[in-house]
Tab-separated table of C-alpha atoms in Angstrom:
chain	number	residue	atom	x	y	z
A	21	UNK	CA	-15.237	-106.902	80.559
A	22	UNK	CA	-15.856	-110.649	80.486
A	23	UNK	CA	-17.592	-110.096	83.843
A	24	UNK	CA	-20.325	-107.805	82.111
A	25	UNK	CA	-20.646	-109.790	79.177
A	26	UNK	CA	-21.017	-113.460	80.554
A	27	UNK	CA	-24.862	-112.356	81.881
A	28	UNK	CA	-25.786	-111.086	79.018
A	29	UNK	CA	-24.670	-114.245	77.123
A	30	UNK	CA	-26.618	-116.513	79.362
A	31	UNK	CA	-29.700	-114.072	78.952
A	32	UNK	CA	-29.661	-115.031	74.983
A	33	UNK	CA	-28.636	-118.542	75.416
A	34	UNK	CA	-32.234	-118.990	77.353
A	35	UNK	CA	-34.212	-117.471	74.991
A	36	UNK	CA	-31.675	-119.374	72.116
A	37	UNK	CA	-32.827	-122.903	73.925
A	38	UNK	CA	-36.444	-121.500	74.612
A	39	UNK	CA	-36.334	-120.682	70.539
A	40	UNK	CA	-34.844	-123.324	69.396
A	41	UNK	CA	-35.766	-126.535	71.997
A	42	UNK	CA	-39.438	-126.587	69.685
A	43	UNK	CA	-38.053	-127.729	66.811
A	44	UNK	CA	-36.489	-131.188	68.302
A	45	UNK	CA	-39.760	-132.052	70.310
A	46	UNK	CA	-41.991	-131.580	67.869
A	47	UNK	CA	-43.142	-134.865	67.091
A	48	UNK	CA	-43.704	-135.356	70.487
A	49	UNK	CA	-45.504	-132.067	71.040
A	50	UNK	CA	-47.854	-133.266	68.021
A	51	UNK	CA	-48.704	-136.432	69.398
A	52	UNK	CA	-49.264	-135.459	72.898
A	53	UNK	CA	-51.723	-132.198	71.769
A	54	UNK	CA	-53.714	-134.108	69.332
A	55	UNK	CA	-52.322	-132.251	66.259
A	56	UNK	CA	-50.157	-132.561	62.610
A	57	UNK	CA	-46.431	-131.875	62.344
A	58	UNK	CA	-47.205	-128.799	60.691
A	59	UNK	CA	-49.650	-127.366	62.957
A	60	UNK	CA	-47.133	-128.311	66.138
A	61	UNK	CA	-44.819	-126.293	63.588
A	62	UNK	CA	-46.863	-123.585	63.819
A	63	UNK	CA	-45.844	-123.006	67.782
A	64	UNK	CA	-42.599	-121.798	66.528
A	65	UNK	CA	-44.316	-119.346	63.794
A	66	UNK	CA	-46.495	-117.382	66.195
A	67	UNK	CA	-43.519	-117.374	68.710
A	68	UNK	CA	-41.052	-116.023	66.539
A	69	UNK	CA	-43.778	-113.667	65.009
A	70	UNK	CA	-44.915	-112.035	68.461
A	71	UNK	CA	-40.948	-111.356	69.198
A	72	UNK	CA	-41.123	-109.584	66.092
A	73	UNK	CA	-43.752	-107.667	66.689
A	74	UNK	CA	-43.088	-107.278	70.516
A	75	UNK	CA	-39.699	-106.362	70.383
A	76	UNK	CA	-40.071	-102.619	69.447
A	77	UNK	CA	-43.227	-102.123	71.937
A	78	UNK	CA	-41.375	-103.490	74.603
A	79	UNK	CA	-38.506	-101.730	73.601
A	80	UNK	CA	-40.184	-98.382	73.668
A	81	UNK	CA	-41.949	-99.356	77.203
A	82	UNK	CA	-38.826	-100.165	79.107
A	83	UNK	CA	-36.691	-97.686	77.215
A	84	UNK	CA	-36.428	-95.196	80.011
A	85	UNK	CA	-35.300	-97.642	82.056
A	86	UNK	CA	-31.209	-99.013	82.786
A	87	UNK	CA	-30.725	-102.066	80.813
A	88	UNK	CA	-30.339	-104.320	83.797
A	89	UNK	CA	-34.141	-103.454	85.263
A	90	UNK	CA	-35.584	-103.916	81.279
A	91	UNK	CA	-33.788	-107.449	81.999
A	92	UNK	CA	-35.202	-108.347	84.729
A	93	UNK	CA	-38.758	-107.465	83.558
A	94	UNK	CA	-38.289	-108.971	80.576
A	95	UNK	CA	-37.079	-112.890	82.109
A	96	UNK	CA	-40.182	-112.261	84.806
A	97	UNK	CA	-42.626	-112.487	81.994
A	98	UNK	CA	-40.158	-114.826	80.322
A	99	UNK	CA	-40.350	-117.557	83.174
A	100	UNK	CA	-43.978	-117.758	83.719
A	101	UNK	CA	-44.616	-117.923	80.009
A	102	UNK	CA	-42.819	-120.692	79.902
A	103	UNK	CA	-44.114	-122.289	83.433
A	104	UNK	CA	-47.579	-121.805	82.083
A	105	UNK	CA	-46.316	-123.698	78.811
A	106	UNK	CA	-44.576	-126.685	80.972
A	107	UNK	CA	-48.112	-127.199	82.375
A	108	UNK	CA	-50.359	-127.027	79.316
A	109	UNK	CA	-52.428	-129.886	77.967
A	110	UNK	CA	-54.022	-128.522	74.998
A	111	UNK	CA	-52.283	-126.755	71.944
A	112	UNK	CA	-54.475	-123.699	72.806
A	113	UNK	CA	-53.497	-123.279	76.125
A	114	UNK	CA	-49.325	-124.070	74.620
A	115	UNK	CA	-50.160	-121.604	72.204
A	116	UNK	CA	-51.360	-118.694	74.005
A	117	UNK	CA	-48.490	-119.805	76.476
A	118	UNK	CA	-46.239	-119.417	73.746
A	119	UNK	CA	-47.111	-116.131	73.447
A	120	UNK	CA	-46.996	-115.016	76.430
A	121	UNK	CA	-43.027	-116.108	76.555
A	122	UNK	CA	-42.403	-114.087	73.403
A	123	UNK	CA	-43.677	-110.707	74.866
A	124	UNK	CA	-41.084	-111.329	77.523
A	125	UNK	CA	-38.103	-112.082	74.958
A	126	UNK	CA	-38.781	-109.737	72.805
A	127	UNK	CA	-36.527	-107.351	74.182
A	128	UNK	CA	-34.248	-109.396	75.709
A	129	UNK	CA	-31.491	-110.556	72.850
A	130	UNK	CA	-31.679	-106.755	71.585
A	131	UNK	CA	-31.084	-105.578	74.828
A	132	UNK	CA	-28.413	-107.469	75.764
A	133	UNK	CA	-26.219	-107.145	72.318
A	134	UNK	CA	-26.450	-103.380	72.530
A	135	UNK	CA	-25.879	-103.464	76.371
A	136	UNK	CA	-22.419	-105.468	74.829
A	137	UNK	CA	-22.010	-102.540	72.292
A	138	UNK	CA	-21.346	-100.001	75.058
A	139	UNK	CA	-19.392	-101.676	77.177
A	140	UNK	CA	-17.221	-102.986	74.744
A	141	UNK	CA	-14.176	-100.272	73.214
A	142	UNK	CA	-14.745	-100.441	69.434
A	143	UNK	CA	-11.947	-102.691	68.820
A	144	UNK	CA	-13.278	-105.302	70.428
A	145	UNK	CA	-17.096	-104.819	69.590
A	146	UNK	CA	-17.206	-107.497	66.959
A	147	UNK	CA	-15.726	-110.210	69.246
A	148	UNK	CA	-17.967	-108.860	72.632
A	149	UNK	CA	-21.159	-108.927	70.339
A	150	UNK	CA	-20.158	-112.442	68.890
A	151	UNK	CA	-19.696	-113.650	72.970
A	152	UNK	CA	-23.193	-112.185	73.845
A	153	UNK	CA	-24.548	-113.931	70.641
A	154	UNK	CA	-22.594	-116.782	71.499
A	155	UNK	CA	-25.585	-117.771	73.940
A	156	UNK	CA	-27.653	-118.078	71.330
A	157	UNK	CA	-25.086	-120.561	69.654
A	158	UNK	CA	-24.457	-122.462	72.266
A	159	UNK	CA	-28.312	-123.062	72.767
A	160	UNK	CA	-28.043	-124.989	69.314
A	161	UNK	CA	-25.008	-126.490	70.743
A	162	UNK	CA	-26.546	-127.619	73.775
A	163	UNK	CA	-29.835	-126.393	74.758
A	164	UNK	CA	-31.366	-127.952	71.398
A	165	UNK	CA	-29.934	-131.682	71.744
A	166	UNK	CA	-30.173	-131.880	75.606
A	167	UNK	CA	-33.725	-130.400	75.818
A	168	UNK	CA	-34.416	-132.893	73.087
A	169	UNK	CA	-32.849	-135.579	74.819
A	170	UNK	CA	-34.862	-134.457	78.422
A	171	UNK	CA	-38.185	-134.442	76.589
A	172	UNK	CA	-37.731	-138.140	75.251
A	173	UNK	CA	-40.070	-139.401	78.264
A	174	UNK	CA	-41.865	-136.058	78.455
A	175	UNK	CA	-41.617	-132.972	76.488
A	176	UNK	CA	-43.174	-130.836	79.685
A	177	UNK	CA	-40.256	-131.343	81.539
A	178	UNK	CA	-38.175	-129.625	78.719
A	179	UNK	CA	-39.882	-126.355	78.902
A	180	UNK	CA	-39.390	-126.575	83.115
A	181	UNK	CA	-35.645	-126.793	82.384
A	182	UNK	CA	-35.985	-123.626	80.195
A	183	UNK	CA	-38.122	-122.095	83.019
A	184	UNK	CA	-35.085	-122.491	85.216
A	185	UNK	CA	-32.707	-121.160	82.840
A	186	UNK	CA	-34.376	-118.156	82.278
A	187	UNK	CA	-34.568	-117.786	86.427
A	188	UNK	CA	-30.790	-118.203	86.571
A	189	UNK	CA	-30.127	-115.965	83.336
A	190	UNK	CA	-32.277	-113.229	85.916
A	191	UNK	CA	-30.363	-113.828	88.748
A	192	UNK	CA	-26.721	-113.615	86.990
A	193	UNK	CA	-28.476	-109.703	85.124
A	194	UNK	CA	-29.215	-109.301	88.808
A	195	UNK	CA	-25.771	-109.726	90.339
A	196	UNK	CA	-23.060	-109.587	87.391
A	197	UNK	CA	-24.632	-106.589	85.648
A	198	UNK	CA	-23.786	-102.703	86.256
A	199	UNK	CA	-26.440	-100.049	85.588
A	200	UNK	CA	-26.405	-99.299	81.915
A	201	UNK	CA	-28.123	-96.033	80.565
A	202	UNK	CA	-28.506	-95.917	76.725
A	203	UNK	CA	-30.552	-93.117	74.888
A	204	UNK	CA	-34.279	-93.876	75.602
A	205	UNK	CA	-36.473	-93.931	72.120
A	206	UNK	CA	-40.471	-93.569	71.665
A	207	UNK	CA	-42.346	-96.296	69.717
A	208	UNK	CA	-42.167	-93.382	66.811
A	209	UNK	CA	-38.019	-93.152	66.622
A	210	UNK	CA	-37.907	-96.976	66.771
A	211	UNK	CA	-39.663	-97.147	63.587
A	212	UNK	CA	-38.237	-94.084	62.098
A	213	UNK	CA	-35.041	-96.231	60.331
A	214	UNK	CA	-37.529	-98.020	58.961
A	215	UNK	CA	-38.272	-94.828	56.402
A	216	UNK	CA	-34.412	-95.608	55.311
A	217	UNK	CA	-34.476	-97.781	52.399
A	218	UNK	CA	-30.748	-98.718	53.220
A	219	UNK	CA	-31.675	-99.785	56.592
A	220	UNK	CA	-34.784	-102.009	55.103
A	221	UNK	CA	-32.357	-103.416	52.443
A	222	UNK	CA	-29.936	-104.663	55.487
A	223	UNK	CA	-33.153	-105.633	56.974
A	224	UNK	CA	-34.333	-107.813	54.604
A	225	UNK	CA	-30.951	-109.949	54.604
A	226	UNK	CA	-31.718	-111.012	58.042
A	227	UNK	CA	-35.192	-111.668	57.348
A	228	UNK	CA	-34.883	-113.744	53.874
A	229	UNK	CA	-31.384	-115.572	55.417
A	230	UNK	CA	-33.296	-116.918	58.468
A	231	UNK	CA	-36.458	-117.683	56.229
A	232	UNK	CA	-34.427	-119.669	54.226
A	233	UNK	CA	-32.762	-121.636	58.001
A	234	UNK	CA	-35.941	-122.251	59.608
A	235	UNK	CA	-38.020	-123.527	56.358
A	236	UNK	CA	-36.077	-126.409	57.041
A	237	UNK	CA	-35.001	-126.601	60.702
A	238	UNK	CA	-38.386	-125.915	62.124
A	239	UNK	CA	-38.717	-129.785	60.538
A	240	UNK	CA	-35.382	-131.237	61.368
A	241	UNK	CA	-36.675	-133.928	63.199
A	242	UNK	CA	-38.839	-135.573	60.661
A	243	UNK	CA	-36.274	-134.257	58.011
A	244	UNK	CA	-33.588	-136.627	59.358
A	245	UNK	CA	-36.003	-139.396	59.993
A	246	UNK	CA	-34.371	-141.551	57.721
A	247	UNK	CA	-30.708	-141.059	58.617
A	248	UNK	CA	-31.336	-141.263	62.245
A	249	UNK	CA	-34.093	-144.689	61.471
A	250	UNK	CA	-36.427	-142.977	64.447
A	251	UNK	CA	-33.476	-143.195	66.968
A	252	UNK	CA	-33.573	-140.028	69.202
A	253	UNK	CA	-29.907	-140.821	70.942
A	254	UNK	CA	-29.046	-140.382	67.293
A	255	UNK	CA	-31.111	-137.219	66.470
A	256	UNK	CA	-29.449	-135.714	69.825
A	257	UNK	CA	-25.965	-136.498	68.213
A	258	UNK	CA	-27.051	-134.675	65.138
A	259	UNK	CA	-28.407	-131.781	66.407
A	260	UNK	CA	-24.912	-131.358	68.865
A	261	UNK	CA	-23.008	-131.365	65.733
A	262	UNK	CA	-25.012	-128.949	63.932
A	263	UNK	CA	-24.838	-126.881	67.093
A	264	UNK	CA	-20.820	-127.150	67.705
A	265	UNK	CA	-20.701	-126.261	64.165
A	266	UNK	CA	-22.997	-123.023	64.997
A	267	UNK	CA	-21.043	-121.672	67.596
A	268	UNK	CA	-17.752	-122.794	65.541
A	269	UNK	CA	-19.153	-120.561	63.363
A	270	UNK	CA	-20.285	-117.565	65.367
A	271	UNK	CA	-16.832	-117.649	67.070
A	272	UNK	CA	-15.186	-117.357	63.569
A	273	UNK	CA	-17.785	-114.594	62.742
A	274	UNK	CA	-16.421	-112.269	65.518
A	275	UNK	CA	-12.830	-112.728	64.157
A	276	UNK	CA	-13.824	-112.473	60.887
A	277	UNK	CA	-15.661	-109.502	61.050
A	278	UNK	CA	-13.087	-107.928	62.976
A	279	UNK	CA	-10.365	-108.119	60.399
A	280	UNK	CA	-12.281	-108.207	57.133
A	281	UNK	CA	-15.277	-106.533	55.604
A	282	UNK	CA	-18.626	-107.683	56.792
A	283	UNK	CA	-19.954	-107.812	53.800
A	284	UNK	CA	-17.782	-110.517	52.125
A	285	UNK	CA	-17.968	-112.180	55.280
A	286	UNK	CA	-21.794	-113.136	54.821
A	287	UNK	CA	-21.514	-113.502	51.437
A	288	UNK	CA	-18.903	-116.339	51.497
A	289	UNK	CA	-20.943	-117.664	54.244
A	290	UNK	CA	-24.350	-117.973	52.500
A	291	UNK	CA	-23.076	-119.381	49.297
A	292	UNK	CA	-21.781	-122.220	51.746
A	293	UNK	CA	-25.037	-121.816	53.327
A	294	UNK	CA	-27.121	-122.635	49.875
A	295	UNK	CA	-24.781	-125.438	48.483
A	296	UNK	CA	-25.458	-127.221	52.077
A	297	UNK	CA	-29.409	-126.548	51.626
A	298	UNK	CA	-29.119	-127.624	48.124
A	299	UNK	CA	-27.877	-131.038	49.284
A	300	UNK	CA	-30.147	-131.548	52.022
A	301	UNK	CA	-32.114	-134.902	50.546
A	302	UNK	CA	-29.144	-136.544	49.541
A	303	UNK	CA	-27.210	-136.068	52.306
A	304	UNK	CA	-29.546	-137.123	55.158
A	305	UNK	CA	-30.171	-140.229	53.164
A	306	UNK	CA	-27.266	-142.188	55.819
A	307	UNK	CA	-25.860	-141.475	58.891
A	308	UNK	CA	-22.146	-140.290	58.747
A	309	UNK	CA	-22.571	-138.031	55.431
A	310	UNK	CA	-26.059	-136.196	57.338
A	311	UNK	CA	-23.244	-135.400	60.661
A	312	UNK	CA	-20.971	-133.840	58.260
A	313	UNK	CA	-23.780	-131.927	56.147
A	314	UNK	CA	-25.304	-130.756	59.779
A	315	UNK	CA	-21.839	-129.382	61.002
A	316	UNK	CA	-21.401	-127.480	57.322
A	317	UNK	CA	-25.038	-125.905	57.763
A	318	UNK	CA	-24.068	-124.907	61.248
A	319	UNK	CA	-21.146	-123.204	60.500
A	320	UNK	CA	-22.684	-121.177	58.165
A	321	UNK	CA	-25.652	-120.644	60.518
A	322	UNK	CA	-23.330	-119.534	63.169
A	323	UNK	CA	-21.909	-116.467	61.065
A	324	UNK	CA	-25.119	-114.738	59.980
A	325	UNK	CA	-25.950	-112.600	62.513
A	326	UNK	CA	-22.713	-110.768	63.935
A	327	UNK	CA	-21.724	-109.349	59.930
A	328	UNK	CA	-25.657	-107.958	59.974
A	329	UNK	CA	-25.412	-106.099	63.128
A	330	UNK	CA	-21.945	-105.251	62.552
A	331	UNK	CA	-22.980	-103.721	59.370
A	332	UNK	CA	-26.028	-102.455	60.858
A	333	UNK	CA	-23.590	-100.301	63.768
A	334	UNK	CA	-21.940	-98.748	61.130
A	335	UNK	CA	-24.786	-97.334	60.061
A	336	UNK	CA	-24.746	-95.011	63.147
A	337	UNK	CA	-23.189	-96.345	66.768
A	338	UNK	CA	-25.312	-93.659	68.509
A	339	UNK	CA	-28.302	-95.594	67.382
A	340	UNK	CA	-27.424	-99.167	67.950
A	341	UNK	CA	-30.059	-99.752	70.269
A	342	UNK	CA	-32.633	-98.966	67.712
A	343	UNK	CA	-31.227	-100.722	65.120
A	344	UNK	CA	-30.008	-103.865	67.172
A	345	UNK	CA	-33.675	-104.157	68.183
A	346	UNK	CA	-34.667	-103.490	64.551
A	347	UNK	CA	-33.006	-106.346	63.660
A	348	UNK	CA	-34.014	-108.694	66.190
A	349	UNK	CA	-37.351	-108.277	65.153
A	350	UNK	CA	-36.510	-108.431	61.278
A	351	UNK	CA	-34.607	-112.087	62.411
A	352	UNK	CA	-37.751	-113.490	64.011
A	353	UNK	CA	-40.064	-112.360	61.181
A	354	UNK	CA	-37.820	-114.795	58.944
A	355	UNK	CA	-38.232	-117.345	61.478
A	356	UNK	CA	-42.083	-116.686	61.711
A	357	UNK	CA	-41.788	-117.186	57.670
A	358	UNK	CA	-39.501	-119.732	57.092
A	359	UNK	CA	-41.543	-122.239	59.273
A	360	UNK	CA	-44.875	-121.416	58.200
A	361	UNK	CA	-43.728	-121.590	54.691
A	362	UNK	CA	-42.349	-125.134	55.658
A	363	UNK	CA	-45.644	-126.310	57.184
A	364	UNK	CA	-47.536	-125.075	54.141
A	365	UNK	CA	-45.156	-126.909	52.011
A	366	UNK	CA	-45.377	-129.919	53.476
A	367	UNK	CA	-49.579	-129.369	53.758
A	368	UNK	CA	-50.645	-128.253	50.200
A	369	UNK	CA	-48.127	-129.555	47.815
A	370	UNK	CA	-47.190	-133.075	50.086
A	371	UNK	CA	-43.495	-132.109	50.336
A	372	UNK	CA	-41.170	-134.792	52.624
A	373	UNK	CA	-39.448	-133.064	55.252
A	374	UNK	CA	-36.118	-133.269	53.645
A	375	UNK	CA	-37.526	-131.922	50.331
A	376	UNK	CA	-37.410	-128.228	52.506
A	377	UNK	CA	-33.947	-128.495	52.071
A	378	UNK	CA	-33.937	-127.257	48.024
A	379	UNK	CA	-36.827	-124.753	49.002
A	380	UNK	CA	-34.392	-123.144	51.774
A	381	UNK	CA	-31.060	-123.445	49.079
A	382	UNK	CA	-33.299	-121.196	46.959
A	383	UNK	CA	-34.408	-118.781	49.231
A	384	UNK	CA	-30.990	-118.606	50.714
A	385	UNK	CA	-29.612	-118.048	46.776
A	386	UNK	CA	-32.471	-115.246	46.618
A	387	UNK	CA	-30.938	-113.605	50.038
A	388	UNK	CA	-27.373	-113.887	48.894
A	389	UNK	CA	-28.744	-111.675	45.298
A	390	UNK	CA	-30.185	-109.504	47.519
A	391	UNK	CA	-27.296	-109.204	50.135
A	392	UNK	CA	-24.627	-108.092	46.745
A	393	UNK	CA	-27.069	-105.294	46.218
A	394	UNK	CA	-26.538	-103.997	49.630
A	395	UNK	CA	-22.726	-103.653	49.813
A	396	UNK	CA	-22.473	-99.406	48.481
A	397	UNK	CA	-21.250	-97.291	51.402
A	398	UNK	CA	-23.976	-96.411	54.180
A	399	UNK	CA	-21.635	-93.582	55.484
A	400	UNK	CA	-24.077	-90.702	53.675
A	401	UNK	CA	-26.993	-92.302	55.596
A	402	UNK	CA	-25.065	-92.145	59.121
A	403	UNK	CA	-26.494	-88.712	60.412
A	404	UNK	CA	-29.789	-89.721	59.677
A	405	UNK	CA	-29.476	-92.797	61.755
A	406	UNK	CA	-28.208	-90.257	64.209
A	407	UNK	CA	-31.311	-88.375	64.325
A	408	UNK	CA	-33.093	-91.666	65.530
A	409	UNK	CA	-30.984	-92.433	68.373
A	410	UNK	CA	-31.330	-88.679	69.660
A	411	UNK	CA	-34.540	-88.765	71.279
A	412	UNK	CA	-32.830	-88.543	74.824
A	413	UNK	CA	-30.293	-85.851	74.765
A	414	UNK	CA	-28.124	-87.747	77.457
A	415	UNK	CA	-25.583	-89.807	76.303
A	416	UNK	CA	-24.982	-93.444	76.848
A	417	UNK	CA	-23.346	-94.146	80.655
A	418	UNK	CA	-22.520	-97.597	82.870
């Protein structure tokens, strides 16, 4: 099984470093285009918003088609976004560029985690979804601080390096990946969970949890500013620990979820999540307490997403795909949030970087509300779910 699964993990770990890599070259990316913090900040807003919105169109377009080929379409348009972004001089060109790469990763971390589903027995799900996921982790681990560390002397040469990862994530779908069917799904059944209001109540944890990450960590850089004195060796060294402590925490999320109920799970987590947020201005204030705030954050970063689409499975495992993909998109619309809230922060009421971190601790509270109100049993909604996933009458095959 580990065969199957490590190409699919290095499928989301590209699009994790492609995701993520913005945040830690912003300042540069600002300089070099002409532009403010904020509107740099804005890259990762209509990036993470076109996923959104991409996902279930690309989804429905390549639905007919085995997982592996929907892949392999999907990192084509992936790589020459991202070549096209590598060579652009002006913010509009990086911005169309930008979105351009999201079409092509829209579909891509959806794909592959209910690719995992299938080929995982349902013992093991939890763990085989948190090793697929684990690309994305280990993108914070090391995409983010290398990618920042490569685009010291030029931030171009980042996005190259994220070129050629998406090119070798292709090649390894190419080679290591069997021929997955799953039920194929119009545009129309896609959005039909969406009429649930159980499934837009699970929904909306993913989208206010991430909201409350990236109001902050779109502006790490400058939010650490004073710990790390300007030093990028030292910003690199923070990020890695806030990304060890991510896929720490995704690896304890698979286990976790495993053994206990998913719901407590996340709820543990983002109480840890908002006390960490909470703290964010005094604990960036010196060097040694910011490491050990960034690895706390990180854990609890980590865990998020494997109890959501755990929970979101037992909804109905005949309509994983649907759902999986659902909640891809609802993740990157509380990315597309969280850091346009942050840049409008900092732009109309003259917040400091680090003054995002109370802002997130309060959305993250305001998710964790929301999350207790979601815990009754989904097991009446289950055939209904059903009914979404059954728009191709032959079942799932590898």
């Amino acid at each position: 099984m580990l065969k199957r699964l490590l190409p699919l993990a290095l499928a989301t770990f590209a699009v994790g470093t492609d995701g993520y890599v913005i945040a830690g070259l912003l300042p540069s990316i600002a300089a070099d285009l002409g532009v403010s913090t904020p509107a740099a900040g804005q890259l990762v807003t209509v990036f993470a918003l076109t996923m959104a919105l991409s996902a279930p169109v690309m989804g429905a377009l390549t639905g007919g088609l085995d997982r592996r080929s929907a892949l392999l379409i999907a990192f084509s348009v992936f790589v020459i976004g991202n070549a096209v972004t590598a060579l652009g001089t002006s913010y509009e060109v990086v911005m169309a560029a930008r979105i351009v790469t999201a079409a092509g990763a829209g579909i891509i971390t959806s794909a592959a985690s209910s690719t995992a589903a299938v080929i995982a027995p349902p013992e093991r799900r939890g763990r085989a979804l948190a090793f697929v996921l684990g690309g994305l982790t280990l993108a914070t681990a090391l995409g983010l601080p290398l990618g920042t560390l490569i685009g010291r002397t030029d931030w171009h040469i980042t996005l190259w390096v994220v070129a050629g990862i998406g090119l070798l994530a292709a090649v390894g779908i190419a080679v290591g990946l069997p021929r997955v069917m799953l039920p194929a799904a119009a545009l129309s059944d896609r959005l039909r969970p969406l009429k649930q209001g159980r499934v837009l109540a699970l929904l909306a944890v993913t989208s206010l949890a991430f909201l409350g990450v990236y109001t902050l960590y779109t502006y790490i850089a400058p939010a650490l500013r004073e710990a790390t004195g300007g030093n990028e060796s030292l910003l690199t060294l923070i990020l890695l620990v806030w990304g060890v402590g991510t896929l720490a925490g995704n690896i304890i999320a698979g286990r976790l979820v495993d053994r206990h109920d998913s719901t407590r799970v996340l709820a543990g987590t983002l109480v840890l999540a908002t006390l960490a947020l909470a703290l964010t201005p005094l604990a960036t204030r010196a060097l040694v307490p910011t490491l050990v705030w960034a690895a706390v954050w990180g854990v609890t970063g980590g865990v998020i997403v494997v109890p959501q689409q755990h929970r979101l499975i037992a909804l109905s495992p005949a309509a994983a795909p649907v759902l999986l993909g659902l909640n891809a998109s609802a993740l990157y619309i509380g990315v597309a949030l969280g850091s346009g809230l942050g840049g409008l922060a900092q732009e109309w009421f003259g917040l400091a970087p680090a003054e995002l971190g109370p802002v997130a601790a309060g959305i993250t509270a305001l998710t964790l509300l929301w999350h207790l109100g979601t815990t009754r049993s989904p097991a009446r909604l289950a055939p209904m779910m059903a009914a979404s996933a059954s728009a191709d009458p032959e079942k799932s095959k590898a």
